[in-house]
Amino acid sequence: MHVVSRRRLDGGVLEREFLLGDVPGILWTPVDASETSPVPLVMLGQPGGLGMHRMRPALEGRARSASAHGLAAVAIELPGNGGRPTLPGAESVRAELRRVLSAGERPGPELVDRLILPLVERAVPEWQATLDACFALPELDGRAVYSGGVIAIGVRLAVVEPRILAACLFAGSYIPRATMSEATAVTMPLHVLLQWDDDGNDRDASLALFDAFASAEKTLHANMGGHTGVPAFAGEEVARFFDRHLAQAAD
Amino acid sequence: MHVVSRRRLDGGVLEREFLLGDVPGILWTPVDASETSPVPLVMLGQPGGLGMHRMRPALEGRARSASAHGLAAVAIELPGNGGRPTLPGAESVRAELRRVLSAGERPGPELVDRLILPLVERAVPEWQATLDACFALPELDGRAVYSGGVIAIGVRLAVVEPRILAACLFAGSYIPRATMSEATAVTMPLHVLLQWDDDGNDRDASLALFDAFASAEKTLHANMGGHTGVPAFAGEEVARFFDRHLAQAAD
């Protein structure tokens, strides 16, 4: 992890921009986190297509909220997003998606697979390398929770990454067929957010995915407000979900 | 309201058993509620068929929790429950339900209507009379929220009773056809609990009912744990939902 800048935010948060290989990222830690009082880490997932620069205010808000709960937070640029190299074939897949959407249709399963799976294949090992690098720092305690972003990435991470204790998934993006099968291998505590009136989202697919998870504790919170209108109280419930499971893991 | 007994519980709760006409009920108020600092009232709904005596420990727990949030609570015996006279035709409807269930089937819409609607028709005016009587007491401030019990009763109350500011509904009982249509007239803030793995519940009907509500703020919390296994954290989220809406109404 190569730290390229650091600054201190109001509210006692240290922000470090870093590069991990060619992947840009940002790490936020409570300034009082240290080797003697290390903290857990929230992995901040992002939607595809916007890039970390445009998501920055939202990410910073989520990082401050994590810090208020005594947690560090980290975000990395998704493959093909921001200034990162375009994924092979991405242009033609996106052109096809635009055609389908402008015809008022939903993308079929093959298109969804071609759109999302290449992102999952690259993003998951990058997230794992990010955990390796973060957990080498003395102010982090080796425990992670995952929150939001492209749901297929969250599901894959929940299956393959034992350092993640609990995950909050946002059921608002396309679900590849592989994700639906992988869901049956997820056993960690899950908190799933669904925007009920998100017209661009396939609600039935989201409910089927929630049903498929094998977790003994899984909770679905469905709210109104459209795709980007997750109510503030729903965010507070996510924070309490993480608090509860990190406290249980500390017992 | 004829008070038949009163006792003081630990934790500063005054419990009054009462009769309102021939309807038995229990009112729990924080002992420090008074004319100068009156409190809102939580109406504690109950499932049909068990009776208030068997539900007493659960009701008392919910009343104590309300009191910890500065709220009074009230429960009344449902028509045909406890020692109350059996509703006309109830015996034959219940015999038919037992036949259907023992054949491993779900009751059809006509049977559900005959099972639930007579209860709704009687229970709703009894709840309204209970509000009249409770709100004549100086320690209550005239604001109510409704929580749980037979969902068809909660939906009807949400349509007809303007003193109820917000409702928590438990989507775990049969839904008559009239309830599905009435849902489109509900506009108050709603918090709906659904036990995802409740095998006896028609999950699709519950989701369709949630979809039908016209409320701008409606939230569905689906959890695991079977019909009676609502997790403790889900109960705390209900308390925060009421707190939030009572605080907004006080602004």
Coordinates of C-alpha atoms in Angstrom, one line a residue:
Chain A
M1 CA 0.0 0.0 0.0
H2 CA 1.6 3.2 -1.2
V3 CA 0.1 6.2 0.6
V4 CA -0.1 9.2 -1.8
S5 CA -1.7 11.7 0.5
R6 CA -3.0 12.0 4.0
R7 CA -5.2 14.6 5.7
R8 CA -7.2 14.9 8.8
L9 CA -11.0 15.4 8.6
D10 CA -13.2 17.0 11.2
G11 CA -14.5 14.5 13.8
G12 CA -11.2 12.8 14.3
V13 CA -10.8 10.9 11.1
L14 CA -7.5 10.3 9.3
E15 CA -7.9 9.9 5.5
R16 CA -5.2 8.3 3.5
E17 CA -5.4 8.1 -0.3
F18 CA -3.4 5.1 -1.5
L19 CA -2.3 3.0 -4.5
L20 CA -2.2 -0.7 -4.3
G21 CA -0.5 -1.7 -7.5
D22 CA -2.5 0.4 -10.0
V23 CA -5.7 0.3 -7.9
P24 CA -6.5 3.7 -6.2
G25 CA -8.1 3.6 -2.8
I26 CA -9.0 5.6 0.3
L27 CA -8.6 4.5 3.9
W28 CA -10.3 6.3 6.7
T29 CA -9.3 5.5 10.3
P30 CA -10.4 7.0 13.6
V31 CA -7.4 9.1 14.7
D32 CA -7.4 7.3 18.1
A33 CA -7.1 3.8 16.5
S34 CA -3.7 2.4 17.4
E35 CA -1.7 -0.8 17.9
T36 CA -3.1 -1.0 21.5
S37 CA -6.7 -0.2 20.4
P38 CA -7.1 -1.4 16.9
V39 CA -10.5 -1.3 15.1
P40 CA -12.5 -3.3 12.6
L41 CA -12.8 -2.3 9.0
V42 CA -15.9 -1.6 6.9
M43 CA -15.3 -2.3 3.1
L44 CA -17.4 0.4 1.3
G45 CA -18.8 -1.1 -1.9
Q46 CA -19.7 1.2 -4.8
P47 CA -22.0 1.0 -7.7
G48 CA -20.4 0.4 -11.1
G49 CA -20.1 3.1 -13.7
L50 CA -19.8 6.2 -11.6
G51 CA -16.2 6.1 -10.3
M52 CA -14.8 6.9 -6.9
H53 CA -14.4 10.6 -7.6
R54 CA -18.1 11.1 -8.2
M55 CA -18.9 8.8 -5.2
R56 CA -16.4 10.7 -3.0
P57 CA -18.9 12.8 -0.9
A58 CA -21.1 9.7 -0.3
L59 CA -18.1 7.5 0.6
E60 CA -16.8 10.2 2.9
G61 CA -20.2 10.4 4.7
R62 CA -20.2 6.6 5.1
A63 CA -16.6 6.7 6.4
R64 CA -17.4 9.4 9.0
S65 CA -20.5 7.4 10.1
A66 CA -18.3 4.3 10.5
S67 CA -15.8 6.3 12.5
A68 CA -18.5 7.5 14.8
H69 CA -19.1 3.8 15.5
G70 CA -15.4 3.2 16.1
L71 CA -14.7 1.6 12.7
A72 CA -12.3 2.2 9.9
A73 CA -13.5 2.3 6.3
V74 CA -11.9 1.6 3.0
A75 CA -12.9 2.1 -0.6
I76 CA -11.2 1.1 -3.9
E77 CA -11.8 2.1 -7.5
L78 CA -13.7 -0.7 -9.3
P79 CA -12.0 -2.2 -12.4
G80 CA -12.9 -0.2 -15.5
N81 CA -14.1 2.7 -13.4
G82 CA -12.7 6.2 -12.8
G83 CA -9.3 6.5 -14.6
R84 CA -8.8 2.7 -14.7
P85 CA -8.4 0.8 -18.0
T86 CA -11.7 -0.2 -19.6
L87 CA -12.4 -4.0 -19.3
P88 CA -12.1 -6.0 -22.5
G89 CA -15.4 -6.1 -24.4
A90 CA -17.0 -3.5 -22.0
E91 CA -17.8 -1.0 -24.7
S92 CA -19.8 -3.4 -26.8
V93 CA -21.6 -4.9 -23.7
R94 CA -22.6 -1.4 -22.6
A95 CA -23.8 -0.4 -26.1
E96 CA -26.0 -3.5 -26.1
L97 CA -27.3 -2.6 -22.6
R98 CA -28.2 0.9 -23.8
R99 CA -30.1 -0.6 -26.8
V100 CA -32.0 -2.9 -24.6
L101 CA -32.9 -0.2 -22.0
S102 CA -33.9 2.3 -24.7
A103 CA -36.3 -0.3 -26.1
G104 CA -37.9 -0.3 -22.6
E105 CA -36.7 -3.9 -22.0
R106 CA -34.8 -5.6 -19.2
P107 CA -31.4 -7.1 -20.1
G108 CA -31.6 -10.9 -20.4
P109 CA -29.4 -13.3 -18.3
E110 CA -26.6 -13.6 -20.9
L111 CA -26.2 -9.8 -21.2
V112 CA -26.2 -9.4 -17.4
D113 CA -23.5 -12.1 -17.1
R114 CA -21.3 -10.4 -19.7
L115 CA -21.9 -7.0 -18.0
I116 CA -21.3 -8.0 -14.3
L117 CA -19.1 -11.1 -14.1
P118 CA -15.9 -9.6 -15.6
L119 CA -16.2 -6.9 -12.9
V120 CA -16.6 -9.6 -10.1
E121 CA -13.7 -11.6 -11.4
R122 CA -11.3 -8.7 -11.1
A123 CA -12.8 -6.8 -8.2
V124 CA -12.8 -9.7 -5.7
P125 CA -9.1 -10.4 -5.7
E126 CA -8.4 -6.7 -5.6
W127 CA -10.6 -6.4 -2.4
Q128 CA -8.7 -9.4 -0.9
A129 CA -5.4 -7.7 -1.6
T130 CA -6.8 -4.5 0.0
L131 CA -7.6 -6.5 3.1
D132 CA -4.1 -8.0 3.2
A133 CA -2.6 -4.5 2.9
C134 CA -5.0 -2.8 5.5
F135 CA -4.6 -5.6 8.0
A136 CA -0.8 -5.1 7.9
L137 CA -1.5 -1.8 9.6
P138 CA -1.3 -1.9 13.4
E139 CA -4.5 0.3 13.8
L140 CA -6.7 -2.4 12.3
D141 CA -7.8 -5.5 14.2
G142 CA -8.2 -8.0 11.3
R143 CA -12.0 -8.1 11.3
A144 CA -13.9 -6.8 8.3
V145 CA -17.6 -6.2 7.4
Y146 CA -18.7 -5.5 3.8
S147 CA -21.3 -2.9 2.8
G148 CA -23.2 -2.1 -0.4
G149 CA -22.1 -1.7 -4.0
V150 CA -22.5 -4.2 -6.8
I151 CA -24.3 -7.0 -5.2
A152 CA -22.6 -9.8 -7.2
I153 CA -19.2 -8.6 -5.8
G154 CA -20.6 -8.7 -2.2
V155 CA -22.0 -12.2 -2.7
R156 CA -18.7 -13.5 -4.1
L157 CA -16.8 -11.9 -1.3
A158 CA -19.2 -13.4 1.3
V159 CA -18.4 -16.8 -0.2
V160 CA -14.6 -16.6 -0.5
E161 CA -13.4 -14.2 2.2
P162 CA -13.3 -15.5 5.8
R163 CA -12.1 -12.2 7.2
I164 CA -15.5 -10.7 6.5
L165 CA -17.8 -11.4 9.5
A166 CA -21.1 -9.9 8.2
A167 CA -22.3 -8.1 5.1
C168 CA -24.8 -5.5 4.1
L169 CA -25.9 -6.0 0.5
F170 CA -27.8 -3.5 -1.6
A171 CA -30.2 -5.4 -3.8
G172 CA -30.3 -2.8 -6.6
S173 CA -28.1 -4.0 -9.3
Y174 CA -28.2 -6.8 -12.0
I175 CA -27.8 -10.3 -10.6
P176 CA -25.8 -12.7 -12.8
R177 CA -26.8 -16.4 -12.8
A178 CA -23.6 -17.4 -11.0
T179 CA -24.5 -15.0 -8.2
M180 CA -27.9 -16.7 -7.7
S181 CA -26.1 -20.1 -7.3
E182 CA -23.3 -18.7 -5.1
A183 CA -26.0 -17.3 -2.7
T184 CA -26.7 -20.8 -1.5
A185 CA -23.2 -21.0 -0.2
V186 CA -23.4 -17.8 1.9
T187 CA -23.8 -18.5 5.6
M188 CA -22.6 -15.2 7.2
P189 CA -25.1 -12.8 8.8
L190 CA -26.7 -10.7 6.1
H191 CA -28.5 -7.4 6.1
V192 CA -30.1 -6.8 2.7
L193 CA -31.4 -3.4 1.6
L194 CA -34.0 -3.2 -1.2
Q195 CA -35.6 0.0 -2.5
W196 CA -39.1 -1.3 -3.1
D197 CA -40.1 1.4 -5.6
D198 CA -36.8 1.3 -7.6
D199 CA -38.3 0.9 -11.1
G200 CA -35.0 -0.1 -12.7
N201 CA -34.5 -2.9 -10.3
D202 CA -35.9 -6.5 -10.8
R203 CA -37.7 -6.8 -7.5
D204 CA -38.6 -10.5 -7.9
A205 CA -35.0 -11.4 -8.7
S206 CA -33.9 -9.5 -5.6
L207 CA -36.4 -11.4 -3.4
A208 CA -35.3 -14.7 -5.0
L209 CA -31.7 -13.9 -4.2
F210 CA -32.6 -13.0 -0.6
D211 CA -34.5 -16.3 -0.4
A212 CA -31.5 -18.3 -1.7
F213 CA -29.0 -17.2 1.0
A214 CA -28.3 -20.0 3.4
S215 CA -27.5 -17.6 6.3
A216 CA -29.3 -18.4 9.6
E217 CA -29.5 -14.7 10.3
K218 CA -30.6 -12.8 7.2
T219 CA -32.7 -9.6 7.3
L220 CA -34.4 -7.8 4.4
H221 CA -35.1 -4.1 4.8
A222 CA -37.3 -2.8 2.0
N223 CA -37.9 1.0 1.8
M224 CA -39.4 3.6 -0.4
G225 CA -37.5 6.5 -2.1
G226 CA -36.3 5.1 -5.4
H227 CA -32.9 3.7 -6.3
T228 CA -30.8 6.4 -4.6
G229 CA -33.3 7.3 -1.9
V230 CA -32.3 4.9 0.9
P231 CA -33.7 6.7 4.0
A232 CA -31.3 7.9 6.7
F233 CA -32.9 5.6 9.3
A234 CA -32.1 2.6 7.1
G235 CA -28.4 3.6 7.2
E236 CA -28.5 3.8 11.0
E237 CA -30.0 0.2 11.1
V238 CA -27.1 -1.0 9.0
A239 CA -24.6 0.6 11.5
R240 CA -26.4 -1.2 14.3
F241 CA -26.3 -4.5 12.4
F242 CA -22.5 -4.2 12.1
D243 CA -22.2 -3.1 15.8
R244 CA -24.1 -6.1 16.9
H245 CA -22.1 -8.7 14.9
L246 CA -18.7 -7.1 15.7
A247 CA -19.6 -7.1 19.4
Q248 CA -20.7 -10.8 19.2
A249 CA -17.4 -11.7 17.4
A250 CA -15.5 -9.9 20.2
D251 CA -17.1 -12.0 23.0
Chain B
M1 CA -63.6 2.3 31.6
H2 CA -64.2 0.4 34.8
V3 CA -60.9 -0.3 36.5
V4 CA -61.1 -3.8 38.2
S5 CA -57.5 -4.0 39.6
R6 CA -54.3 -2.0 39.7
R7 CA -50.8 -2.9 40.6
R8 CA -47.4 -1.3 40.2
L9 CA -44.8 -3.3 38.2
D10 CA -41.0 -3.0 38.6
G11 CA -39.5 -0.3 36.4
G12 CA -42.1 2.3 37.1
V13 CA -45.1 0.9 35.3
L14 CA -48.7 1.2 36.6
E15 CA -50.9 -1.7 35.4
R16 CA -54.7 -1.3 35.4
E17 CA -57.0 -4.2 34.4
F18 CA -60.3 -2.8 33.1
L19 CA -63.6 -3.6 31.6
L20 CA -65.0 -1.5 28.9
G21 CA -68.6 -2.7 28.6
D22 CA -67.9 -6.5 28.5
V23 CA -64.5 -6.1 26.9
P24 CA -61.6 -6.9 29.3
G25 CA -58.4 -4.9 28.8
I26 CA -55.2 -3.9 30.4
L27 CA -53.6 -0.4 30.4
W28 CA -50.0 0.1 31.3
T29 CA -48.8 3.7 32.0
P30 CA -45.4 5.0 33.1
V31 CA -45.9 6.0 36.7
D32 CA -44.5 9.5 36.0
A33 CA -47.1 10.1 33.2
S34 CA -49.4 12.9 34.4
E35 CA -51.7 15.7 33.2
T36 CA -48.6 18.0 32.9
S37 CA -46.5 15.3 31.1
P38 CA -48.9 13.1 29.3
V39 CA -47.6 10.3 27.0
P40 CA -48.7 8.7 23.7
L41 CA -50.3 5.2 23.7
V42 CA -49.2 2.0 21.9
M43 CA -52.2 -0.2 21.0
L44 CA -50.9 -3.8 21.4
G45 CA -52.5 -6.1 18.8
Q46 CA -52.7 -9.8 19.5
P47 CA -53.0 -12.9 17.4
G48 CA -56.5 -14.5 17.2
G49 CA -57.2 -17.7 19.0
L50 CA -54.9 -17.6 22.0
G51 CA -56.6 -15.1 24.3
M52 CA -55.1 -12.4 26.5
H53 CA -54.4 -14.6 29.4
R54 CA -51.9 -16.8 27.4
M55 CA -50.5 -13.7 25.7
R56 CA -50.1 -11.9 29.1
P57 CA -46.3 -12.4 29.5
A58 CA -45.6 -11.2 25.9
L59 CA -48.0 -8.3 26.3
E60 CA -46.4 -7.3 29.6
G61 CA -42.9 -7.4 28.0
R62 CA -44.1 -5.2 25.2
A63 CA -45.7 -2.8 27.7
R64 CA -42.5 -2.6 29.7
S65 CA -40.6 -1.9 26.5
A66 CA -43.1 0.9 25.6
S67 CA -42.7 2.4 29.0
A68 CA -38.9 2.4 28.7
H69 CA -39.6 4.6 25.6
G70 CA -41.9 6.9 27.5
L71 CA -45.1 5.4 26.1
A72 CA -48.3 3.9 27.6
A73 CA -49.6 0.6 26.2
V74 CA -53.1 -1.0 26.1
A75 CA -54.4 -4.4 25.1
I76 CA -58.0 -5.7 24.8
E77 CA -59.4 -9.2 24.5
L78 CA -60.3 -9.9 20.9
P79 CA -64.0 -10.8 20.2
G80 CA -64.5 -14.5 20.6
N81 CA -61.2 -14.9 22.5
G82 CA -60.5 -15.6 26.2
G83 CA -63.7 -15.8 28.1
R84 CA -65.7 -13.7 25.5
P85 CA -68.7 -15.2 23.7
T86 CA -67.9 -17.2 20.6
L87 CA -68.7 -15.3 17.4
P88 CA -71.7 -16.6 15.4
G89 CA -70.6 -19.4 13.0
A90 CA -67.1 -19.4 14.4
E91 CA -67.2 -23.1 15.3
S92 CA -68.0 -24.3 11.8
V93 CA -65.5 -22.0 10.2
R94 CA -62.8 -23.2 12.5
A95 CA -63.8 -26.9 11.8
E96 CA -63.5 -26.2 8.1
L97 CA -60.1 -24.5 8.6
R98 CA -58.8 -27.6 10.5
R99 CA -60.0 -29.8 7.7
V100 CA -58.2 -27.7 5.1
L101 CA -55.0 -27.5 7.1
S102 CA -54.9 -31.2 8.0
A103 CA -55.2 -31.9 4.2
G104 CA -52.0 -29.9 3.8
E105 CA -53.8 -27.1 1.9
R106 CA -54.1 -23.4 2.3
P107 CA -57.5 -21.9 3.1
G108 CA -59.1 -20.3 0.0
P109 CA -60.2 -16.7 -0.1
E110 CA -63.8 -17.4 1.0
L111 CA -62.8 -19.3 4.0
V112 CA -60.3 -16.6 5.0
D113 CA -63.0 -13.9 4.7
R114 CA -65.4 -15.9 6.9
L115 CA -62.6 -16.6 9.4
I116 CA -61.2 -13.1 9.7
L117 CA -63.8 -10.4 8.7
P118 CA -66.2 -11.0 11.6
L119 CA -63.3 -10.5 13.9
V120 CA -62.4 -7.2 12.2
E121 CA -66.0 -5.9 12.1
R122 CA -66.2 -6.3 15.9
A123 CA -62.7 -5.6 17.0
V124 CA -62.2 -2.2 15.2
P125 CA -65.1 -0.4 17.0
E126 CA -64.0 -1.9 20.3
W127 CA -60.5 -0.5 19.7
Q128 CA -62.0 2.9 18.9
A129 CA -64.0 2.8 22.1
T130 CA -60.8 1.9 24.0
L131 CA -59.1 4.9 22.5
D132 CA -62.0 7.1 23.6
A133 CA -61.8 5.8 27.1
C134 CA -58.0 5.9 27.4
F135 CA -57.8 9.5 26.0
A136 CA -60.2 10.6 28.7
L137 CA -57.4 10.0 31.1
P138 CA -55.2 13.0 31.8
E139 CA -51.9 11.0 31.6
L140 CA -52.4 10.2 27.9
D141 CA -51.8 12.9 25.2
G142 CA -54.3 11.8 22.6
R143 CA -51.7 10.3 20.1
A144 CA -51.7 6.6 19.4
V145 CA -49.6 4.1 17.4
Y146 CA -50.8 0.6 16.6
S147 CA -48.6 -2.5 16.8
G148 CA -48.9 -6.1 15.7
G149 CA -51.7 -8.7 16.0
V150 CA -54.2 -9.8 13.3
I151 CA -53.1 -7.8 10.2
A152 CA -56.6 -7.2 8.9
I153 CA -57.5 -5.4 12.1
G154 CA -54.4 -3.2 11.8
V155 CA -55.2 -2.3 8.2
R156 CA -58.8 -1.4 9.0
L157 CA -57.7 0.7 11.9
A158 CA -55.1 2.4 9.8
V159 CA -57.9 3.4 7.3
V160 CA -60.6 4.5 9.8
E161 CA -58.8 5.9 12.9
P162 CA -57.2 9.3 12.6
R163 CA -55.8 9.2 16.1
I164 CA -53.3 6.5 15.0
L165 CA -50.2 8.3 13.7
A166 CA -48.2 5.2 12.6
A167 CA -48.6 1.4 12.6
C168 CA -46.4 -1.6 12.9
L169 CA -48.1 -4.5 11.1
F170 CA -47.2 -8.2 11.5
A171 CA -47.6 -9.9 8.1
G172 CA -48.2 -13.4 9.5
S173 CA -51.9 -14.0 9.5
Y174 CA -54.5 -14.6 6.8
I175 CA -55.4 -11.7 4.6
P176 CA -59.0 -11.3 3.6
R177 CA -59.8 -9.8 0.1
A178 CA -61.3 -6.7 1.7
T179 CA -58.0 -6.1 3.5
M180 CA -56.1 -6.2 0.2
S181 CA -58.3 -3.4 -1.2
E182 CA -58.3 -1.4 2.0
A183 CA -54.5 -1.3 1.9
T184 CA -54.6 1.1 -1.1
A185 CA -56.3 3.6 1.3
V186 CA -53.6 3.4 3.9
T187 CA -51.3 6.5 3.9
M188 CA -49.8 6.6 7.4
P189 CA -46.2 5.6 8.0
L190 CA -46.0 1.8 8.2
H191 CA -43.4 -0.7 9.5
V192 CA -44.2 -4.2 8.4
L193 CA -42.7 -7.3 10.0
L194 CA -42.5 -10.5 8.0
Q195 CA -41.0 -13.8 9.2
W196 CA -39.5 -15.0 5.9
D197 CA -39.3 -18.7 7.0
D198 CA -42.8 -18.8 8.5
D199 CA -44.1 -21.9 6.6
G200 CA -47.7 -21.3 7.6
N201 CA -47.7 -17.8 6.1
D202 CA -48.5 -17.0 2.5
R203 CA -45.4 -14.9 1.8
D204 CA -46.5 -13.8 -1.7
A205 CA -49.8 -12.5 -0.3
S206 CA -47.8 -10.6 2.4
L207 CA -45.5 -9.0 -0.2
A208 CA -48.6 -8.1 -2.4
L209 CA -50.2 -6.5 0.7
F210 CA -47.0 -4.5 1.4
D211 CA -46.9 -3.4 -2.2
A212 CA -50.6 -2.3 -2.1
F213 CA -50.2 0.2 0.8
A214 CA -50.2 3.8 -0.5
S215 CA -48.0 5.1 2.4
A216 CA -45.1 7.3 1.2
E217 CA -43.1 5.8 4.1
K218 CA -43.4 2.1 4.3
T219 CA -40.7 -0.3 5.4
L220 CA -40.7 -4.1 5.3
H221 CA -38.4 -5.9 7.7
A222 CA -38.2 -9.6 6.9
N223 CA -36.3 -11.9 9.3
M224 CA -35.7 -15.5 9.9
G225 CA -36.8 -17.5 13.0
G226 CA -40.2 -18.9 12.1
H227 CA -43.7 -17.5 13.0
T228 CA -43.0 -16.7 16.6
G229 CA -39.3 -16.1 16.3
V230 CA -39.1 -12.3 15.6
P231 CA -35.6 -11.4 16.7
A232 CA -35.1 -9.0 19.6
F233 CA -33.3 -6.5 17.4
A234 CA -36.4 -6.4 15.1
G235 CA -38.5 -5.4 18.2
E236 CA -36.0 -2.6 18.9
E237 CA -36.3 -1.3 15.4
V238 CA -40.1 -1.1 15.8
A239 CA -39.6 1.0 19.0
R240 CA -37.3 3.4 17.1
F241 CA -39.9 3.6 14.3
F242 CA -42.5 4.7 16.8
D243 CA -40.1 7.1 18.5
R244 CA -39.2 8.7 15.2
H245 CA -42.8 9.3 14.1
L246 CA -44.0 10.5 17.5
A247 CA -41.1 12.9 17.7
Q248 CA -42.0 14.2 14.2
A249 CA -45.6 14.6 15.2
A250 CA -44.6 16.6 18.3
D251 CA -42.5 19.1 16.2

